[in-house]
XYZ file of C-alpha atoms in Angstrom:
645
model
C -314.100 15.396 -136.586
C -313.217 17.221 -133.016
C -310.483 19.255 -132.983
C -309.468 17.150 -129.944
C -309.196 13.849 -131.737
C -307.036 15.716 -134.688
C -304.686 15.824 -131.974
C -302.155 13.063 -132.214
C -299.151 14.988 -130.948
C -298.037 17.853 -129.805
C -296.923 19.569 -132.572
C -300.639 19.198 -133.761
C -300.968 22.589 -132.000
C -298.822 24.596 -133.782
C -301.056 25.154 -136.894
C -304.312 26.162 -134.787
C -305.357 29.709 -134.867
C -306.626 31.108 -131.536
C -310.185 30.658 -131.711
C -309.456 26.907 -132.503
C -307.098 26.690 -129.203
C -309.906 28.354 -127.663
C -312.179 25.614 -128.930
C -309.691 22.974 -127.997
C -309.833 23.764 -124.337
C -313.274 23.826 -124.238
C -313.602 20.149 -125.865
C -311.057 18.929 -123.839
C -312.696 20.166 -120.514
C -315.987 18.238 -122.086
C -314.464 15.495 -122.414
C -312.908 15.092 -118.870
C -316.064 15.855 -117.200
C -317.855 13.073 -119.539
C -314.841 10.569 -119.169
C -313.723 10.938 -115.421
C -317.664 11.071 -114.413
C -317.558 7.086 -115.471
C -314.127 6.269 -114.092
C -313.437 8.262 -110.889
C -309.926 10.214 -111.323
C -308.685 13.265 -110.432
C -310.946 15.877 -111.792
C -310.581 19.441 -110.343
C -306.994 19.403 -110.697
C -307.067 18.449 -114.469
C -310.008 21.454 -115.214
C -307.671 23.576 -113.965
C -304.929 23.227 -115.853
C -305.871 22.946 -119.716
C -304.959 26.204 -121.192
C -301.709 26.069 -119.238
C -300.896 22.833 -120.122
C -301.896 23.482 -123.910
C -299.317 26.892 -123.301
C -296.690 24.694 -122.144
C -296.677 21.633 -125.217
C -297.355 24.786 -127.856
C -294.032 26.723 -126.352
C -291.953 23.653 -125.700
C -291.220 21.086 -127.259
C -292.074 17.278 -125.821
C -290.348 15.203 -125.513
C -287.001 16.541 -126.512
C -288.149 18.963 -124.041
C -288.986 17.548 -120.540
C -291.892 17.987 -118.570
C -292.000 17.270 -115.419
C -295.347 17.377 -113.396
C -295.317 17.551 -109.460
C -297.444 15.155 -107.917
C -298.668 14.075 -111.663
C -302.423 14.488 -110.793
C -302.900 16.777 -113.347
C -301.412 15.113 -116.271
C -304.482 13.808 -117.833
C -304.874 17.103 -120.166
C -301.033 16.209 -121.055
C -301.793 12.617 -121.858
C -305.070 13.903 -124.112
C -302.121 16.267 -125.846
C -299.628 13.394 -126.169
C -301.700 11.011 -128.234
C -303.393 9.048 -125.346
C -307.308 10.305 -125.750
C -308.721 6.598 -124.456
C -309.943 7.253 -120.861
C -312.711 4.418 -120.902
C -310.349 2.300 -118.471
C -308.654 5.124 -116.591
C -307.136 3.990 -113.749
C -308.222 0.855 -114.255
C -306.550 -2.925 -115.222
C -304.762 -2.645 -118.300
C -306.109 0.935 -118.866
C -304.096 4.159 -118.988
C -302.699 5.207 -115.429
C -304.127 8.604 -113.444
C -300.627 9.615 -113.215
C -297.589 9.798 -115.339
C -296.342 6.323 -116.755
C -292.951 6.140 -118.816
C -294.465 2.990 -120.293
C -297.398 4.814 -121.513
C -295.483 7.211 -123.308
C -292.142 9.044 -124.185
C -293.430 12.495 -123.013
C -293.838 11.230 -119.328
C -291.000 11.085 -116.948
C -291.465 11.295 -113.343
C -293.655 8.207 -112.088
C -293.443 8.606 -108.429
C -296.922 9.958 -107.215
C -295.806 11.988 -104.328
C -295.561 15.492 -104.013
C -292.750 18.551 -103.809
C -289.967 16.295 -105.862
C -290.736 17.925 -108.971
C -288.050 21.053 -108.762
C -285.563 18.324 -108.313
C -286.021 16.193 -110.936
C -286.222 19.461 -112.816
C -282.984 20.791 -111.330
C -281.006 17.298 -111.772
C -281.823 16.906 -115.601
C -280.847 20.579 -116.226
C -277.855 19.846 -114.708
C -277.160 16.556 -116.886
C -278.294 18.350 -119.931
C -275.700 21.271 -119.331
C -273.028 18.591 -118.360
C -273.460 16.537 -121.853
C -273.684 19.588 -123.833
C -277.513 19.474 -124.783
C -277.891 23.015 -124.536
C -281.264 23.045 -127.138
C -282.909 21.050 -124.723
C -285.418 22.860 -121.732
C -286.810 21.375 -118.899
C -290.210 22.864 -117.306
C -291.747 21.210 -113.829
C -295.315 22.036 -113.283
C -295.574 22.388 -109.481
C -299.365 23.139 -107.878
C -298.902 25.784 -104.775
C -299.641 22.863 -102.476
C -296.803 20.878 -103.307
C -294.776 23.880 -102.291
C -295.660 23.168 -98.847
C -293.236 20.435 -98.806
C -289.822 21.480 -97.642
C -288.358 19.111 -100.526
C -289.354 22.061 -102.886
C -287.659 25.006 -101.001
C -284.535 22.664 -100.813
C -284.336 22.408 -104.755
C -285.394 26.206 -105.024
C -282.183 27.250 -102.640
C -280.235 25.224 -105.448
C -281.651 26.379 -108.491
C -280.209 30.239 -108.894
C -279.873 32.792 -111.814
C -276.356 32.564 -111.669
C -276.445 29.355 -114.593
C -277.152 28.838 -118.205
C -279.210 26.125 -117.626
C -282.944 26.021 -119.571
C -284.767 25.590 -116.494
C -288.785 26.985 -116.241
C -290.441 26.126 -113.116
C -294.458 26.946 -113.745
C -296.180 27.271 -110.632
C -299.915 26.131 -110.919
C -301.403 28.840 -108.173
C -305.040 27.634 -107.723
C -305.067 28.339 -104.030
C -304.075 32.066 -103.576
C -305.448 34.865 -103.307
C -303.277 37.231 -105.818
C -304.791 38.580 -108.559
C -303.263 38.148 -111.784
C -301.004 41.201 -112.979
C -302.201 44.222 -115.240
C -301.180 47.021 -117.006
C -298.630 47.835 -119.298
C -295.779 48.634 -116.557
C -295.958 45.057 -115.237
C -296.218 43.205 -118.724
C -293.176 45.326 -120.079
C -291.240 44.715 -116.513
C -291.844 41.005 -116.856
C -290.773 41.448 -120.592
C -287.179 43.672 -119.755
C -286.093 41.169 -116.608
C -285.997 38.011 -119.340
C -284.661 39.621 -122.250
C -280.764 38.330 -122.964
C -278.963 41.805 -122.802
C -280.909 42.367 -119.298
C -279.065 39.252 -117.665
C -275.769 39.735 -119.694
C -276.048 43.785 -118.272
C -276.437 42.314 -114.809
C -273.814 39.946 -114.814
C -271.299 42.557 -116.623
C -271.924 45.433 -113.887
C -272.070 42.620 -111.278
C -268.678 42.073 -112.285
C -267.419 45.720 -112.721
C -268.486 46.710 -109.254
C -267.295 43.328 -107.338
C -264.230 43.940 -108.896
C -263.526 46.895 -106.632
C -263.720 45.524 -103.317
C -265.965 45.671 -100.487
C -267.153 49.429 -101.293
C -267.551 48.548 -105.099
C -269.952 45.259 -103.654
C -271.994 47.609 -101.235
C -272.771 50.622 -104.066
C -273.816 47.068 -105.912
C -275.953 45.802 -103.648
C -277.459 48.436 -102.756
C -278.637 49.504 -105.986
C -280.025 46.161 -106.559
C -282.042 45.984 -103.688
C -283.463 49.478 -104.486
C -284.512 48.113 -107.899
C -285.868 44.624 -106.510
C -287.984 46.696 -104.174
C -289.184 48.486 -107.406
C -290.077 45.483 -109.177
C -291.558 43.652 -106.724
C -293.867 46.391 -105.775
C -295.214 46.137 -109.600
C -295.319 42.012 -109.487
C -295.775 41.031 -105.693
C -293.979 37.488 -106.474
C -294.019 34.113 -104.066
C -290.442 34.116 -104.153
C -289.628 37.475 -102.567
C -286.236 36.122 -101.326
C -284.865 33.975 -103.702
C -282.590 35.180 -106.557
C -284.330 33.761 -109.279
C -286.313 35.345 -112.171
C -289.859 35.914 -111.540
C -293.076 36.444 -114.432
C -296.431 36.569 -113.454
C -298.829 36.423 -111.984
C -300.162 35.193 -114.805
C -303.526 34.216 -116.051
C -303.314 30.766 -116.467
C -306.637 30.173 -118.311
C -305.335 33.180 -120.774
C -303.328 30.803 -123.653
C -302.260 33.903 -125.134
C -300.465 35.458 -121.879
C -299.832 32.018 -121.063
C -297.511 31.573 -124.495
C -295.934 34.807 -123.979
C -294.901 34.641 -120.324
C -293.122 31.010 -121.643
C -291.923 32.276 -124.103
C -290.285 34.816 -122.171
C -289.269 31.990 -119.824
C -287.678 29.834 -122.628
C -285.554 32.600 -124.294
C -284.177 33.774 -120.947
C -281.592 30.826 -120.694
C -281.436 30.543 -116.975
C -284.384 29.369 -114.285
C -286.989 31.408 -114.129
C -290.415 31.205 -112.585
C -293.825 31.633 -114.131
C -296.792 32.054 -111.638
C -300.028 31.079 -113.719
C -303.113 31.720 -111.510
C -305.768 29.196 -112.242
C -309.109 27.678 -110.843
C -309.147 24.510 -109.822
C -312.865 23.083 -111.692
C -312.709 25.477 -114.385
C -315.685 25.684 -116.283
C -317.480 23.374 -114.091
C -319.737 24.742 -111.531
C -320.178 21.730 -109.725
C -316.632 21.467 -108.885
C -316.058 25.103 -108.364
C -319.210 25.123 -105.970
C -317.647 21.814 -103.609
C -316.460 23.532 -100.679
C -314.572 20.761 -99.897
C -311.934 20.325 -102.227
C -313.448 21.238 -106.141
C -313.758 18.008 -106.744
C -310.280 17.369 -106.338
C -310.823 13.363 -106.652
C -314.153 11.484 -107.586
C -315.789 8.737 -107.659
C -318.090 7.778 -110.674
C -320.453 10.710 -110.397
C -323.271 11.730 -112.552
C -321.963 14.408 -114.864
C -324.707 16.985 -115.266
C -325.461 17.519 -111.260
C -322.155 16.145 -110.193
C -323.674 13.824 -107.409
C -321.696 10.551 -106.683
C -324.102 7.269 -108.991
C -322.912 5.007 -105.655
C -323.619 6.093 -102.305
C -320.714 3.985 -100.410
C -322.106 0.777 -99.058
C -321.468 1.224 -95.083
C -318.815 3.086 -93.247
C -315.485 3.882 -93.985
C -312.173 2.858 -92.639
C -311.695 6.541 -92.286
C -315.002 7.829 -91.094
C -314.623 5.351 -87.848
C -311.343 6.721 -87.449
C -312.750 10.218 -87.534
C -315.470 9.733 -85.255
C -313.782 7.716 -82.573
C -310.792 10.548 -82.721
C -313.000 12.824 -81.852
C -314.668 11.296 -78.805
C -311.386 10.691 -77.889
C -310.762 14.480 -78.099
C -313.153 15.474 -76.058
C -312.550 12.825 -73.112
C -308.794 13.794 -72.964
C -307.654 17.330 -73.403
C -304.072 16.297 -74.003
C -305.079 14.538 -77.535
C -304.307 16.465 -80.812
C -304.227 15.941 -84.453
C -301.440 16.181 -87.220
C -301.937 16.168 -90.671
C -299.934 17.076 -94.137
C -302.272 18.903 -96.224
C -304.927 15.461 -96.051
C -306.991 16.797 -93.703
C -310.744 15.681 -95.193
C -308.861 12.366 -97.016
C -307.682 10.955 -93.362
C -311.335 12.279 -91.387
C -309.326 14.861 -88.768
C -311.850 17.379 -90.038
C -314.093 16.813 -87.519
C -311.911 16.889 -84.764
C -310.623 20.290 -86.176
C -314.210 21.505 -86.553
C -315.172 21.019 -82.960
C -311.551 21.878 -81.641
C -309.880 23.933 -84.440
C -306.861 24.968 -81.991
C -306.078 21.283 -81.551
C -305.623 19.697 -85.159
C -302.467 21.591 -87.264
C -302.089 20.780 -91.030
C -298.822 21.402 -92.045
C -298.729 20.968 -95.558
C -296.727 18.480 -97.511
C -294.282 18.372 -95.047
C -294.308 14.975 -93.232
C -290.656 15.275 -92.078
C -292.095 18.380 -90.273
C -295.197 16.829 -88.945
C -293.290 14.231 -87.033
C -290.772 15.931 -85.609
C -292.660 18.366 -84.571
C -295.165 15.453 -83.064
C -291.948 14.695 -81.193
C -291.905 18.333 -79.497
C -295.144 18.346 -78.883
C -295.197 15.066 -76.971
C -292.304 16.535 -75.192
C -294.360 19.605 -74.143
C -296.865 17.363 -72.317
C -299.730 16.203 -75.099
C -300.481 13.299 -77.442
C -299.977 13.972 -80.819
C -302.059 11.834 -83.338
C -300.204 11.974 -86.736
C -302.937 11.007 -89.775
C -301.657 10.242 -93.394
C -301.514 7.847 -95.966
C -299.555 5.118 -95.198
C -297.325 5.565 -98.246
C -296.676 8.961 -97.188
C -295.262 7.550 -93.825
C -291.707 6.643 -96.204
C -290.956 10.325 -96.721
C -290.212 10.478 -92.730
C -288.970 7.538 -91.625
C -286.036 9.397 -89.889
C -287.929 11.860 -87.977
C -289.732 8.318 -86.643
C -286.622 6.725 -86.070
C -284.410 9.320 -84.276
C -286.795 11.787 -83.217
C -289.794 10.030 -81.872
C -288.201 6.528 -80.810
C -285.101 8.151 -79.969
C -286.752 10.391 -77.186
C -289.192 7.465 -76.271
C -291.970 10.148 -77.428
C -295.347 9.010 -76.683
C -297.028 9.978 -81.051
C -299.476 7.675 -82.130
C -299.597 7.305 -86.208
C -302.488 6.583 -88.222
C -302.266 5.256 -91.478
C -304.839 5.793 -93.152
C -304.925 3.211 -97.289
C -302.398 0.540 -95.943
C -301.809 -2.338 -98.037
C -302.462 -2.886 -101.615
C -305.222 0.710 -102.375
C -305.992 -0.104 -106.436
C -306.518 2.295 -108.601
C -303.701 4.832 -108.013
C -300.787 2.838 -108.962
C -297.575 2.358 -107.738
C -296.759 5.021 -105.411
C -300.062 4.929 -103.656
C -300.205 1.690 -102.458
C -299.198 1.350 -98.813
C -297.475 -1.966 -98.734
C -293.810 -1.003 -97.257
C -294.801 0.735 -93.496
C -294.968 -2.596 -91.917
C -291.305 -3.408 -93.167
C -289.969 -0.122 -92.568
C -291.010 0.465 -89.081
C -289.777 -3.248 -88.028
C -286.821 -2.004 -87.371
C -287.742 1.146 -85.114
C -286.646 0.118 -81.571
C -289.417 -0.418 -78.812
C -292.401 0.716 -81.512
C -295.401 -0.512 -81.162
C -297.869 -1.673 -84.733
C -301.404 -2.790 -85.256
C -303.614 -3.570 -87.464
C -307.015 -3.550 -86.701
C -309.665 -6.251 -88.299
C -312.805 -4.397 -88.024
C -314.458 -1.382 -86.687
C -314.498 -2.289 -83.018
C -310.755 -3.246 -83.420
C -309.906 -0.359 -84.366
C -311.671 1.747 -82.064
C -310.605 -0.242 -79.473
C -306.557 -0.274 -80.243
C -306.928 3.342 -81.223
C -307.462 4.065 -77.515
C -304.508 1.491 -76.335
C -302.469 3.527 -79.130
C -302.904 6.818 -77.115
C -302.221 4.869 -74.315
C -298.408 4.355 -74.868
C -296.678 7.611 -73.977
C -292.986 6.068 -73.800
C -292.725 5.203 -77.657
C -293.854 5.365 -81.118
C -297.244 3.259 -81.644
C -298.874 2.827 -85.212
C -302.646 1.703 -86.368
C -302.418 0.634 -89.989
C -305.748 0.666 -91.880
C -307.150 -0.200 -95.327
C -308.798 2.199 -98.075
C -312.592 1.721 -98.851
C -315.626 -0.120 -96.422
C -314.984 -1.060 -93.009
C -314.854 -4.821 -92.907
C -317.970 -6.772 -91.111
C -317.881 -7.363 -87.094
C -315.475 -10.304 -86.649
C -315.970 -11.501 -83.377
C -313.542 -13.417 -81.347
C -313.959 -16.736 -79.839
C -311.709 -15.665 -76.774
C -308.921 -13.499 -75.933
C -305.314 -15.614 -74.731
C -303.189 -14.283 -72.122
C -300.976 -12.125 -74.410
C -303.265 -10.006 -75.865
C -304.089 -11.986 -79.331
C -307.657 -12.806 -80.326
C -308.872 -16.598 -81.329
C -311.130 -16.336 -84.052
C -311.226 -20.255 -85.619
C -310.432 -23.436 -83.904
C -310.325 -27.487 -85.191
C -309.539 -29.922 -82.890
C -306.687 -30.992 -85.270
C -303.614 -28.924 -84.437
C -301.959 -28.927 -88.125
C -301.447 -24.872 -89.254
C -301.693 -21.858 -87.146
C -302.842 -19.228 -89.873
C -301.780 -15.487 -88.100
C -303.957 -13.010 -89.821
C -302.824 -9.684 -89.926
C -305.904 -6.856 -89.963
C -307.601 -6.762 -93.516
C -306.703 -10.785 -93.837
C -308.700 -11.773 -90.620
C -311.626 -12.457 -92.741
C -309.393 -14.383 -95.212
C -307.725 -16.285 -92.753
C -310.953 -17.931 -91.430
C -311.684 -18.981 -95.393
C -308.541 -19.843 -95.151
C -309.106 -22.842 -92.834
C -312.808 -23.497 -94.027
C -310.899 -24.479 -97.307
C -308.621 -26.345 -95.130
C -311.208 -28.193 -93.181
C -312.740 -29.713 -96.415
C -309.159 -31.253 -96.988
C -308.870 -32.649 -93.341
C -306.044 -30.262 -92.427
C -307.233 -28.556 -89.200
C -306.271 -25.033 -88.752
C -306.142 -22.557 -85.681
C -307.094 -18.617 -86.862
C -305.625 -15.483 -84.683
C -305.522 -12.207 -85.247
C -302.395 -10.369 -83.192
C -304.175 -7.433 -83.168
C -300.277 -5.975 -82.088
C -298.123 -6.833 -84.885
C -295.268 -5.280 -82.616
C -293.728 -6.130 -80.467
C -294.466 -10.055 -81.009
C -296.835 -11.534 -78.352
C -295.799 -14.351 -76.199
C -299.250 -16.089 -77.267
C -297.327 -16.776 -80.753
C -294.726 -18.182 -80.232
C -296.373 -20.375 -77.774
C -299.459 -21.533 -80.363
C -296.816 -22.125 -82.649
C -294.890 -25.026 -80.557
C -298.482 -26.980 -80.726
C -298.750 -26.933 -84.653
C -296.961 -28.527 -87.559
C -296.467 -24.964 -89.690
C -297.192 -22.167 -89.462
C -298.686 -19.350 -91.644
C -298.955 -15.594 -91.301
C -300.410 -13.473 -94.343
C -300.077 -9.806 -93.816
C -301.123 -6.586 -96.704
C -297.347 -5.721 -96.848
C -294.389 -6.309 -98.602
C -292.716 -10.091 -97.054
C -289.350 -9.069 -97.867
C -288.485 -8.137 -94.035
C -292.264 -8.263 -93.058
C -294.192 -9.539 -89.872
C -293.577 -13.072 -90.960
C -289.946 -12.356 -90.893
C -290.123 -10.890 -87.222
C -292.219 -14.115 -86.338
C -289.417 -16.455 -87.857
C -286.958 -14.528 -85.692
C -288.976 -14.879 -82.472
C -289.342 -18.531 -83.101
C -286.015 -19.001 -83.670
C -284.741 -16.922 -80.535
C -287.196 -19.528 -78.757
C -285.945 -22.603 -80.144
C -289.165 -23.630 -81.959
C -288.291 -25.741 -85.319
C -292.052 -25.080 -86.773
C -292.068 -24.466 -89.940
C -293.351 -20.985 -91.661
C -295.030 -20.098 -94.498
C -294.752 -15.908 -95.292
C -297.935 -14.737 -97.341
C -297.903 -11.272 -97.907
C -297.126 -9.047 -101.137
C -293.784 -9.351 -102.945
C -291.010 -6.893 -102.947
C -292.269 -5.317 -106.593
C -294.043 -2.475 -108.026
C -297.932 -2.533 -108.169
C -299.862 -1.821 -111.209
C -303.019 0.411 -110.873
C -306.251 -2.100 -110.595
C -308.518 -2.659 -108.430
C -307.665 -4.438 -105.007
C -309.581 -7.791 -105.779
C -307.800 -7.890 -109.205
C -304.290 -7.745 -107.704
C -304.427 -10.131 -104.816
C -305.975 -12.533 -107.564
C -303.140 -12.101 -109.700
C -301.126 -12.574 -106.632
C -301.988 -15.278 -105.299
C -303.372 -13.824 -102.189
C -306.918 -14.629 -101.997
C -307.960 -18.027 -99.448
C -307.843 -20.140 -102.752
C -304.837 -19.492 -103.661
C -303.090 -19.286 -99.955
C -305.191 -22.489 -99.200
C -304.084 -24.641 -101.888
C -300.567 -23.392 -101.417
C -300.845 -24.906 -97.604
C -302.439 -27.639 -98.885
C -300.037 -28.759 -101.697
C -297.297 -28.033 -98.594
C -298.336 -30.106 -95.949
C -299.524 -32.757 -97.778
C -296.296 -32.887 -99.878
C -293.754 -32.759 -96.826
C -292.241 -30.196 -97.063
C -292.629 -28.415 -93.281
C -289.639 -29.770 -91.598
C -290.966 -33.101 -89.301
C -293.921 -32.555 -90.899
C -296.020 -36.132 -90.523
C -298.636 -36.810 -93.694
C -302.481 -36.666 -92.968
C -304.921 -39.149 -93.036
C -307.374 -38.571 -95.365
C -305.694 -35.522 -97.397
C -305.081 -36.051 -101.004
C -302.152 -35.251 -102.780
C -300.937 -32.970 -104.724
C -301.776 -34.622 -107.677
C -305.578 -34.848 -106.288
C -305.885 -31.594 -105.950
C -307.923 -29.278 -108.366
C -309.051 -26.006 -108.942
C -312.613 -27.201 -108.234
C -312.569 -28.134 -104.468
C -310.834 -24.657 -103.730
């Protein structure tokens, strides 16, 4: 039996000497490199962060002890610790999830997938469990160095002083920097003196004493103190030079036993304190720590032994067009630059940095900053192209409202995984831009349907210099070449025609290809159907509202939430106009989506042409678009069955 599978819970730890710990680490990194090699998953991250994360459940005490991991990528040595050692479905349907799920288990608290909200969450349940008198109880948040990027992060650490009894650790995973860990005896017994009890009650007693005399009793006070920070920090060169909170480390984070004791230290202190483990991300595999890229930060299913992806990806990306047309774009217009938050391989503006590396700017995990500061720059005289996940595009919806469409700024946005992504759960999937930016005054949206789409309305984007425009984009393979049949007047592209005028199916982007199905299905039933794509979701062309007088209903199926979606903005225009067609919204409800893959959730959905075509079938042919006439020839609903669809 593995010393890993003895492991049921925590508290399994506590009777293991140190060579078994040792052991334990080294099983458990085997064991991610043979399990996340089959699955995809975050690997790098998790290799990285065993010994810590073995420190952190042997010191504390889960789940009467919180833990609270930013970002939650590297959780999975956590869930191995916590009783949950099946990874043959991970991230997968009905598997365990590649990020913290409360339904999974008791020891996991913080869902939400995006990063720099950890100290937060840390700081707010600190504060409840001080408020409610559960003073036994400690709360650690495991935030990577990237995550402090994010100005979320600095506005929780201005809030969480050493001025409080609250059991607050903050462990900082530092796989990025360039510190070396501290030795010696000085530093260790430093680290050990600022944490002990009588250390904190001394300062707060001679804090008092001296305050208590007035402004020259604060000065001689101050002064003193500063002298001695200077001291300290010259013997433990922390990240937090300016913030009044407790400081240990650096530490080795691959070192369990100075691991345990700088927690320890941490936990017995009674007020926040930081610990700064030092750790490499793709510990103990050299195929990670050799990817210059990113360690293997995320894989696919990859052969385990040379680390090579099994699959070489069928075609090209969504991404890599993006990335290549951005940077012919780049070098035809001088004006054009790039702004990312700490994505810049995962949304393809390397290559425009590469060529031009004073024209692209990562920021970090700071997408408030990025657009503002897209704002300024467009304001300075160039064209800011703003790359990230679409998901990500939530976190600065007010810098998009009031300081790009405010100032009629001319920042294009790329969203890079819109729609319904798969495997990474619930805060990954990009389904809520469309219905978020619908109400951004004079902003323009599109969704391209193929590669030459989106090449094409990538250069109209750039185009617009008086106002916010958007291209929205899915994850994975660039769909095939979906050619038009001709372009109408306002812009929108015919791709199916019948000479029966019954449903005008508007297919956003990714659904082009459905939509067409769509009325193949239809055809068979003797429902004609008319296919467009709008290519500009906003503002809503003219051609629209016009088809739509000419048809009985009409249907528009976007990869976004309904609930105040495109095919609410096209009820509104057809209302403003007078037009009594009726309208059928497809798109994705207003709920939380399970990790899966994307086939497997528009399935359960509904959202696949069978489903959306016998849904348009059963309501035409059962009357219930307003003046809708029945068709010769259809069947009803009763006829129908699962077979002809």
């Amino acid at each position: 039996m593995s010393l890993l599978s003895s492991i049921k819970e925590p508290r399994d730890l506590d009777n293991l000497s140190r060579s078994q710990l040792d052991e334990l680490a080294q099983e458990i990194r085997e064991f991610l490199i043979a399990s996340v090699s089959k699955t995809g998953g975050h690997l790098g991250p998790n290799l990285g962060v065993v010994e810590t994360t073995i420190a952190i459940h042997r010191v504390f005490d889960s789940p009467l002890d919180s833990i609270v991991f930013d970002t939650g990528h590297q959780s999975y040595v956590h869930k191995l610790l916590t009783g949950r050692q099946d990874f043959s479905r991970l991230r997968q349907k009905d598997g365990i999830a590649g990020y913290p799920q409360r339904s999974e288990s008791e020891h996991d608290i913080v869902e939400s997938s995006h990063a720099s909200s950890s100290l937060s969450w840390a700081d707010g349940i600190a504060r409840a469990y001080k408020a409610t008198g559960q003073s036994n109880r400690h709360v650690v948040a495991v935030i990577g160095d990237g995550a402090l990027t994010g100005g979320m992060a600095w506005e929780a650490l201005n809030n969480i002083t050493d001025d409080n009894d609250r059991n607050l650790v903050i462990v900082v995973n530092d796989n990025g920097r360039s510190y070396a860990p501290t030795i010696g005896g000085l530093a260790k017994t430093l680290n050990g003196i600022r944490t002990e009890s009588w250390y904190r009650k001394g300062y707060n007693a001679s804090r008092s004493a001296f305050y208590s005399l007035g402004a020259p009793g604060r000065a001689i006070f101050d002064s003193v103190r500063a002298a001695g920070k200077t001291v300290l920090r010259s013997q433990s060169p922390g990240i937090f030079p300016n913030l009044n909170i407790k400081y240990i480390g650096p530490v080795d984070g691959h070192n369990l036993e100075a691991m345990e004791e700088a927690l320890t230290q941490a936990k017995n202190y009674g007020a926040p304190v930081i610990v700064h483990a030092v750790t490499q991300k793709g510990k103990g595999y050299d195929p990670a720590i050799s990817d210059q890229a990113d360690q293997f930060h995320a894989v696919g299913q990859i052969d385990p032994e040379s680390g090579l992806p099994i699959k070489a990806s069928a075609g090209r990306s969504w991404t890599g067009v993006f990335s290549d047309e951005m940077l012919d774009i780049a070098r035809e217009n001088p004006k054009v630059v790039g702004i990312t938050g700490a994505m810049l391989i995962p949304v393809g503006l390397n290559k425009f940095r590469d060529e031009f590396p004073d024209r692209v700017f990562d920021v970090g995990i700071a997408e408030q900053h990025a657009v503002t500061a897209a704002a300024g720059m467009a304001f300075g005289g160039l064209h800011p192209v703003v790359a990230i996940y679409a998901t990500f595009l939530n976190r600065a919806f007010d810098q998009v409202l009031m300081d790009v469409a405010l100032h009629k700024a001319g920042v294009t946005f790329v969203l890079d995984r819109a729609g319904i992504t798969g495997p990474d759960g619930a805060s990954h999937h990009g389904v809520w831009d469309i219905s978020i930016l619908q109400v951004v005054p004079g902003i323009h949206l599109s969704a391209p349907r193929d590669e030459l789409s989106l090449k094409e309305q990538l250069r109209e984007a750039i185009e617009i210099s008086d106002a916010p425009s958007v291209i929205r984009f899915p994850k994975g393979r660039v769909t095939d070449s979906i050619p038009a049949i001709r372009r109408l007047a306002g812009g929108v592209d015919l791709l199916h025609e019948s000479p029966a005028k019954d449903v005008l199916i508007v297919a956003v982007g990714s659904f082009a290809q459905t939509g067409i199905e769509v009325a193949k299905l239809l055809a068979a039933q003797g429902i004609g159907a008319t296919v467009i794509d709008p290519r500009w979701i906003l503002p809503v062309s003219k051609d629209i509202v016009d088809l739509a007088k000419s048809h009985r209903l009409v249907v528009t199926i976007e990869d976004g939430v309904r609930v105040g979606g495109f095919g609410t903005r096209v009820r509104q225009e057809l209302r403003a106009n007078e037009i009594d067609t009726g309208l059928n919204e497809v798109g994705i409800p207003a709920e939380f989506l399970e990790h899966a893959e994307r086939e497997e959730i528009l399935e359960r959905l509904g959202l696949t042409a069978q489903g959306i075509a016998r849904d348009i079938v059963a309501q035409v042919v059962g009357s219930k678009v307003p003046h809708a006439k029945p068709l010769e020839g259809s069947l009803s609903p009763a006829e129908l069955s699962q077979d002809q669809f």
